[in-house]
Coordinates of C-alpha atoms and ligand atoms in Angstrom, one line a residue:
M1 CA -11.2 -19.5 -0.7
R2 CA -7.7 -20.0 0.7
I3 CA -5.9 -16.8 0.3
L4 CA -2.3 -15.8 0.8
V5 CA -1.5 -12.1 1.8
T6 CA 2.1 -11.1 1.7
G7 CA 2.7 -8.1 3.9
G8 CA -0.3 -9.3 5.9
A9 CA 0.9 -7.8 9.2
G10 CA 1.3 -4.3 7.6
F11 CA -1.1 -1.4 7.6
I12 CA -3.2 -2.2 4.5
G13 CA -2.4 -6.0 4.6
S14 CA -3.9 -6.4 8.1
H15 CA -7.1 -4.7 7.2
L16 CA -7.3 -6.8 4.1
C17 CA -6.8 -10.0 6.1
E18 CA -9.5 -9.0 8.6
K19 CA -12.0 -8.2 5.8
L20 CA -11.2 -11.5 4.0
L21 CA -11.8 -13.5 7.2
L22 CA -15.1 -11.7 7.8
A23 CA -16.1 -12.8 4.3
G24 CA -15.5 -16.4 5.3
H25 CA -12.1 -17.0 3.6
T26 CA -9.2 -18.8 5.0
V27 CA -6.2 -16.5 5.2
V28 CA -2.5 -17.1 5.4
A29 CA -0.4 -13.9 6.1
L30 CA 3.3 -13.9 5.3
D31 CA 5.4 -11.1 6.8
N32 CA 9.0 -10.4 8.0
F33 CA 7.8 -7.6 10.3
L34 CA 10.2 -5.1 8.8
T35 CA 7.6 -2.3 8.9
G36 CA 4.5 -4.3 10.1
S37 CA 3.8 -5.9 13.5
E38 CA 2.0 -8.7 15.2
E39 CA -0.1 -6.0 17.0
N40 CA -1.8 -5.2 13.7
V41 CA -3.2 -8.7 13.5
A42 CA -3.8 -9.1 17.3
G43 CA -7.6 -8.7 16.9
F44 CA -8.0 -11.8 14.7
V45 CA -4.8 -13.8 15.2
K46 CA -6.7 -16.5 17.2
N47 CA -9.3 -16.9 14.4
P48 CA -8.8 -20.6 13.3
S49 CA -9.1 -19.5 9.7
F50 CA -6.1 -17.3 10.1
S51 CA -2.4 -18.1 10.2
L52 CA 0.6 -15.9 10.3
I53 CA 4.0 -16.9 9.0
R54 CA 7.2 -15.0 9.6
H55 CA 9.0 -15.2 6.3
D56 CA 11.1 -12.8 4.2
I57 CA 9.8 -13.1 0.6
V58 CA 13.3 -12.3 -0.6
Q59 CA 13.9 -15.9 0.3
P60 CA 12.2 -18.5 -2.0
L61 CA 8.9 -19.8 -0.6
K62 CA 9.9 -23.3 -1.6
F63 CA 13.1 -24.6 0.0
R64 CA 14.6 -27.9 0.8
G65 CA 12.1 -29.5 -1.6
G66 CA 9.1 -28.5 0.5
L67 CA 6.8 -25.6 1.1
V68 CA 7.4 -23.1 3.9
K69 CA 6.5 -25.5 6.7
T70 CA 3.3 -23.8 8.0
L71 CA 2.0 -22.8 4.6
G72 CA 0.8 -26.4 4.3
S73 CA 0.2 -28.4 1.2
E74 CA -3.4 -27.3 0.5
P75 CA -3.7 -25.3 -2.7
L76 CA -4.1 -21.5 -2.6
D77 CA -6.9 -19.9 -4.6
F78 CA -5.6 -16.3 -4.7
I79 CA -2.5 -14.3 -3.7
F80 CA -2.5 -10.7 -2.6
H81 CA 1.2 -9.5 -2.9
L82 CA 1.6 -6.5 -0.7
A83 CA 5.0 -7.1 1.0
C84 CA 7.2 -4.0 0.6
P85 CA 8.0 -1.0 2.8
A86 CA 5.7 1.8 1.7
S87 CA 6.4 5.0 3.7
P88 CA 9.1 7.2 2.2
I89 CA 10.8 7.3 5.6
D90 CA 10.8 3.5 5.7
Y91 CA 12.0 2.8 2.2
Q92 CA 14.7 5.4 2.4
K93 CA 15.9 3.8 5.6
Y94 CA 15.7 0.3 3.9
P95 CA 16.5 1.0 0.3
L96 CA 18.1 -2.3 -0.5
E97 CA 15.4 -4.3 1.3
T98 CA 12.8 -2.3 -0.6
L99 CA 14.4 -3.0 -4.0
L100 CA 14.8 -6.7 -3.1
A101 CA 11.2 -7.0 -1.9
S102 CA 9.9 -5.7 -5.2
S103 CA 12.4 -7.6 -7.4
E104 CA 13.6 -10.9 -5.9
G105 CA 10.5 -11.0 -3.6
T106 CA 8.0 -10.5 -6.4
K107 CA 9.8 -13.1 -8.5
N108 CA 9.6 -15.6 -5.6
I109 CA 5.9 -15.0 -5.2
L110 CA 5.3 -15.4 -9.0
D111 CA 7.4 -18.6 -9.1
F112 CA 5.5 -19.9 -6.1
A113 CA 2.1 -19.2 -7.9
L114 CA 3.3 -20.7 -11.2
P115 CA 2.8 -24.5 -10.8
T116 CA -0.9 -24.0 -9.7
K117 CA -1.5 -20.9 -11.9
T118 CA -2.8 -19.1 -8.8
R119 CA -3.8 -15.5 -9.6
V120 CA -1.5 -12.9 -8.0
L121 CA -2.7 -9.4 -7.3
F122 CA 0.3 -7.2 -7.2
A123 CA 0.0 -4.1 -5.1
S124 CA 1.7 -1.4 -7.2
T125 CA 1.7 2.3 -6.5
S126 CA 1.0 5.8 -7.8
E127 CA 4.7 6.2 -7.4
V128 CA 5.2 4.5 -10.7
Y129 CA 4.1 7.9 -12.1
G130 CA 6.9 9.6 -10.2
D131 CA 6.5 13.4 -10.2
P132 CA 3.8 13.3 -12.8
L133 CA 3.5 15.8 -15.6
I134 CA 0.0 14.7 -16.5
H135 CA -2.9 15.4 -14.2
P136 CA -4.9 13.5 -13.0
Q137 CA -2.9 10.3 -13.6
K138 CA -4.4 7.7 -15.9
E139 CA -3.1 4.2 -16.3
D140 CA -1.7 4.9 -19.7
Y141 CA 0.7 7.6 -18.4
S142 CA 4.1 6.1 -18.2
G143 CA 5.4 8.5 -15.6
N144 CA 8.3 10.8 -14.7
V145 CA 10.7 8.9 -12.4
N146 CA 14.2 9.8 -11.4
P147 CA 16.0 6.4 -11.5
I148 CA 18.8 7.6 -9.2
G149 CA 16.9 9.7 -6.7
P150 CA 16.1 8.9 -3.1
R151 CA 12.7 7.6 -4.0
S152 CA 14.0 5.4 -6.8
C153 CA 14.4 2.2 -4.6
Y154 CA 10.6 2.2 -4.2
D155 CA 9.5 3.7 -7.6
E156 CA 11.8 1.7 -9.8
G157 CA 11.3 -1.4 -7.7
K158 CA 7.6 -1.3 -8.3
R159 CA 8.1 -0.5 -11.9
Y160 CA 10.4 -3.5 -12.3
A161 CA 7.8 -5.7 -10.4
E162 CA 5.0 -4.5 -12.8
S163 CA 7.2 -5.5 -15.7
L164 CA 8.0 -8.9 -14.1
C165 CA 4.3 -9.5 -13.6
V166 CA 3.4 -8.6 -17.2
H167 CA 6.1 -10.9 -18.6
Y168 CA 5.2 -13.8 -16.3
S169 CA 1.6 -13.4 -17.5
R170 CA 2.6 -13.2 -21.2
I171 CA 5.2 -16.0 -21.2
Y172 CA 3.8 -18.4 -18.6
S173 CA 0.1 -17.5 -18.8
L174 CA 0.2 -16.8 -15.1
P175 CA -3.0 -14.8 -14.2
I176 CA -2.0 -11.5 -12.8
T177 CA -3.8 -8.4 -11.5
I178 CA -2.0 -5.1 -11.1
I179 CA -3.5 -2.5 -8.9
R180 CA -1.8 1.0 -8.5
I181 CA -2.7 2.1 -5.0
F182 CA -2.8 5.9 -4.3
N183 CA -2.2 7.4 -0.8
T184 CA -4.1 5.3 1.7
Y185 CA -4.5 6.1 5.4
G186 CA -6.4 5.0 8.5
P187 CA -6.0 3.1 11.9
R188 CA -2.9 0.9 12.4
M189 CA -0.5 3.3 10.7
R190 CA 2.4 3.6 13.1
Q191 CA 3.0 6.8 15.1
N192 CA 6.5 7.0 13.6
D193 CA 5.5 5.7 10.2
G194 CA 6.6 9.1 8.8
R195 CA 3.8 9.5 6.3
V196 CA 2.0 12.8 6.4
I197 CA -1.3 11.8 8.1
P198 CA 0.1 10.0 11.1
N199 CA 2.8 12.7 11.5
F200 CA 0.3 15.6 11.4
I201 CA -2.2 13.8 13.7
M202 CA 0.5 13.0 16.3
Q203 CA 1.9 16.5 16.1
A204 CA -1.6 18.1 16.5
L205 CA -2.5 15.8 19.4
S206 CA 0.7 16.7 21.2
G207 CA 0.6 20.4 20.5
M208 CA 3.7 20.4 18.3
A209 CA 4.0 22.4 15.1
L210 CA 2.8 20.4 12.0
S211 CA 5.9 20.0 9.8
L212 CA 5.3 21.1 6.3
N213 CA 7.8 20.1 3.7
G214 CA 8.2 22.9 1.2
D215 CA 5.4 25.5 1.1
G216 CA 2.7 22.9 1.5
S217 CA 1.2 23.6 -2.0
Q218 CA 1.9 20.0 -3.2
T219 CA -1.2 17.9 -3.4
R220 CA -2.2 14.3 -2.6
S221 CA -5.5 12.5 -2.8
F222 CA -6.1 10.4 0.3
C223 CA -8.2 7.2 0.4
Y224 CA -9.5 5.7 3.6
V225 CA -8.3 2.2 4.2
S226 CA -11.8 0.5 4.2
D227 CA -12.5 1.9 0.7
M228 CA -9.1 0.7 -0.5
V229 CA -9.6 -2.8 1.0
D230 CA -13.1 -3.0 -0.7
G231 CA -11.4 -2.0 -4.0
L232 CA -8.7 -4.7 -3.6
I233 CA -11.3 -7.4 -2.8
S234 CA -13.5 -6.3 -5.8
A235 CA -10.4 -6.7 -8.0
M236 CA -10.3 -10.4 -7.2
K237 CA -13.0 -10.9 -9.8
G238 CA -10.7 -10.0 -12.7
E239 CA -10.6 -12.9 -15.1
S240 CA -8.4 -11.8 -18.0
P241 CA -4.9 -13.3 -17.9
L242 CA -3.5 -9.8 -17.3
F243 CA -6.0 -7.6 -15.5
G244 CA -4.9 -4.0 -15.1
P245 CA -3.0 -2.0 -14.2
I246 CA -5.9 -0.2 -12.5
N247 CA -5.6 2.9 -10.3
L248 CA -7.3 2.7 -6.9
G249 CA -7.7 5.7 -4.7
N250 CA -9.9 8.6 -3.8
P251 CA -9.7 11.5 -6.2
E252 CA -10.6 14.1 -3.5
E253 CA -7.4 16.2 -4.0
T254 CA -6.0 18.4 -1.2
S255 CA -2.9 20.5 -0.7
I256 CA -0.7 19.4 2.2
H257 CA -1.2 22.9 3.7
A258 CA -5.0 22.4 3.6
L259 CA -4.6 19.0 5.1
A260 CA -2.6 20.5 8.0
A261 CA -5.4 23.1 8.6
L262 CA -8.1 20.4 8.5
I263 CA -6.2 18.1 11.0
I264 CA -5.7 21.1 13.4
R265 CA -9.4 21.8 13.2
L266 CA -10.5 18.2 13.7
T267 CA -8.3 17.7 16.7
N268 CA -9.1 21.1 18.2
S269 CA -5.4 21.6 18.4
R270 CA -3.5 24.9 19.1
S271 CA -0.6 23.7 17.0
M272 CA 0.9 25.9 14.4
V273 CA 2.6 24.8 11.2
S274 CA 6.4 24.9 10.6
F275 CA 8.0 25.0 7.2
H276 CA 10.9 22.7 6.3
S277 CA 13.0 22.3 3.1
A278 CA 11.1 20.6 0.2
L279 CA 12.1 17.0 -0.2
T280 CA 14.0 15.9 -3.3
D281 CA 11.7 14.5 -6.1
D282 CA 8.6 15.0 -3.9
P283 CA 5.7 14.8 -6.4
R284 CA 4.1 18.2 -6.8
R285 CA 0.6 17.0 -7.7
R286 CA -1.0 13.6 -7.3
C287 CA -4.6 12.6 -8.1
P288 CA -5.9 9.3 -9.5
D289 CA -8.2 9.1 -12.5
I290 CA -10.3 6.2 -11.3
S291 CA -12.6 5.9 -14.3
L292 CA -11.2 2.5 -15.2
A293 CA -11.7 1.2 -11.6
K294 CA -15.3 2.6 -11.7
E295 CA -16.0 0.9 -15.0
T296 CA -14.4 -2.5 -14.4
L297 CA -14.8 -2.9 -10.6
G298 CA -17.7 -0.7 -9.8
F299 CA -15.2 1.0 -7.4
S300 CA -16.4 4.2 -5.8
P301 CA -14.8 5.3 -2.5
N302 CA -17.4 6.6 -0.1
V303 CA -15.4 7.8 2.9
S304 CA -14.7 11.6 2.7
L305 CA -11.4 12.9 3.8
E306 CA -13.0 14.6 6.8
E307 CA -14.8 11.5 7.9
G308 CA -11.8 9.2 7.5
L309 CA -9.6 11.6 9.4
Q310 CA -12.1 11.8 12.2
K311 CA -12.0 7.9 12.5
T312 CA -8.2 7.9 12.3
I313 CA -7.8 10.6 14.9
E314 CA -10.1 8.7 17.3
W315 CA -7.9 5.6 16.8
F316 CA -4.7 7.5 17.4
K317 CA -6.1 9.0 20.6
K318 CA -6.9 5.5 21.9
E319 CA -4.3 3.2 20.4
G320 CA -1.7 5.2 18.5
Ligands
NAD1 P1 3.4 -1.3 5.5 O1 4.8 -0.9 5.6 O2 2.5 -1.1 6.7 O3 3.2 -2.8 5.0 C1 4.1 -3.5 4.3 C2 4.3 -4.9 5.0 O4 5.2 -5.7 4.2 C3 4.8 -4.8 6.4 O5 4.1 -5.6 7.3 C4 6.3 -5.3 6.2 O6 6.8 -5.9 7.4 C5 6.1 -6.3 5.1 N1 7.3 -6.6 4.4 C6 8.2 -5.7 3.8 N2 9.2 -6.3 3.2 C7 9.0 -7.7 3.4 C8 9.6 -8.9 3.0 N3 10.8 -8.8 2.3 N4 9.1 -10.1 3.3 C9 7.9 -10.1 4.0 N5 7.2 -9.1 4.4 C10 7.8 -7.8 4.1 O7 2.8 -0.5 4.2 P2 1.3 -0.4 3.6 O8 1.0 1.1 3.6 O9 0.4 -1.3 4.3 O10 1.6 -0.9 2.1 C11 1.2 -2.2 1.7 C12 1.4 -2.3 0.2 O11 0.6 -1.3 -0.5 C13 2.9 -2.0 -0.2 O12 3.2 -2.9 -1.3 C14 2.8 -0.6 -0.8 O13 3.8 -0.4 -1.8 C15 1.4 -0.5 -1.4 N6 1.0 0.9 -1.4 C16 0.6 1.5 -0.2 C17 0.2 2.8 -0.3 C18 -0.3 3.6 0.9 O14 -0.6 4.8 0.8 N7 -0.4 3.0 2.1 C19 0.2 3.5 -1.5 C20 0.7 2.9 -2.6 C21 1.1 1.5 -2.6
UDP2 N1 4.8 15.7 4.2 C1 4.9 16.9 5.0 N2 5.2 16.7 6.3 C2 5.4 15.5 6.9 C3 5.3 14.3 6.1 C4 5.1 14.5 4.7 O1 4.8 18.0 4.5 O2 5.7 15.4 8.1 C5 4.5 15.8 2.8 C6 5.5 15.1 1.9 O3 6.6 16.0 1.6 C7 4.6 14.9 0.6 C8 3.2 14.7 1.2 O4 3.3 15.2 2.6 O5 4.5 16.1 -0.2 C9 2.8 13.2 1.4 O6 3.9 12.5 2.0 P1 3.8 11.0 2.5 O7 5.2 10.7 3.0 O8 2.6 10.8 3.3 O9 3.5 10.2 1.2 P2 4.0 10.2 -0.4 O10 2.8 10.6 -1.1 O11 5.0 11.3 -0.6 O12 4.5 8.9 -0.6

């Protein structure tokens, strides 16, 4: 298959491109490198089945009557649409870029897919549930989001994009898959990405205190990137015009305080923890109900938090 991956030079996108290439697909990655990098694709950039195009999806993919030059004229069989900043630090630094990537950017991808009715898998997020009042989160929960808070550029952007996808599917019969990704981690996250796992690993490896926001009792459920990529690829098989939304993640829930203790143990670090003010609108509890993914995709994450952290720590020691 010939597959387009937007955000292909990002953390999850680069792992996805790599796995698709291994499976024998031809992959075109689009990225504006706002939060991704060429380094992420360095291991396979010379693969003749891979091409990387610098493009901001906020600009239409068709311009001056032609396709983006290097995208070529061969048809695409599938589009994974991942382009959007994802770390809270990133999206709060780039709020307008984030809103536009989800709104204009998603519309441009859907318009691009329309003439050939190419299926688009939209990478949504557990953040559509905001600070959830229901636990664990099931797909039919409509969420608790503050539309004017510091996270709203991301949360509301993704909610708008889901709505856009649903209506393109209903009005134009464009085949769409919506996947709600829960916290995912692993190699290729940037040292200064700002998300909790790279922060804690870098702090533990350098002997600095691990910075806990609030009292650390808030929870997350972390999925190792190889499990997430397998889940995304398994979602390519969805055939109904609108497939999803489906939660993907690992339901192994942990408090952030327990995560800090685990990372200190796995790195043999002497670091302590330091307590900082709680963040505005920081979700208190997050854990996916993945029964729909199990049933429809046969999805079952198999990398435990401890195993995934060990692999990630090794990578940060060598490359991070
Ligand atoms: P990332 O920041 O590493 O990747 C995002 C990529 O999109 C980057 O390479 C960035 O340069 C690119 N990008 C951003 N705006 C763009 C634009 N306008 N045009 C072209 N490229 C653009 O983040 P990630 O963790 O790999 O997340 C990938 C996707 O998965 C995002 O859509 C995110 O919302 C979703 N997601 C991730 C997580 C997670 O825990 N990692 C959780 C939920 C959802
Ligand atoms: N967090 C923390 N210290 C950090 C970074 C994050 O305590 O240095 C907390 C953050 O407040 C949140 C959780 O860890 O409660 C997960 O944050 P992250 O930014 O990784 O992702 P989120 O799930 O909030 O998008």
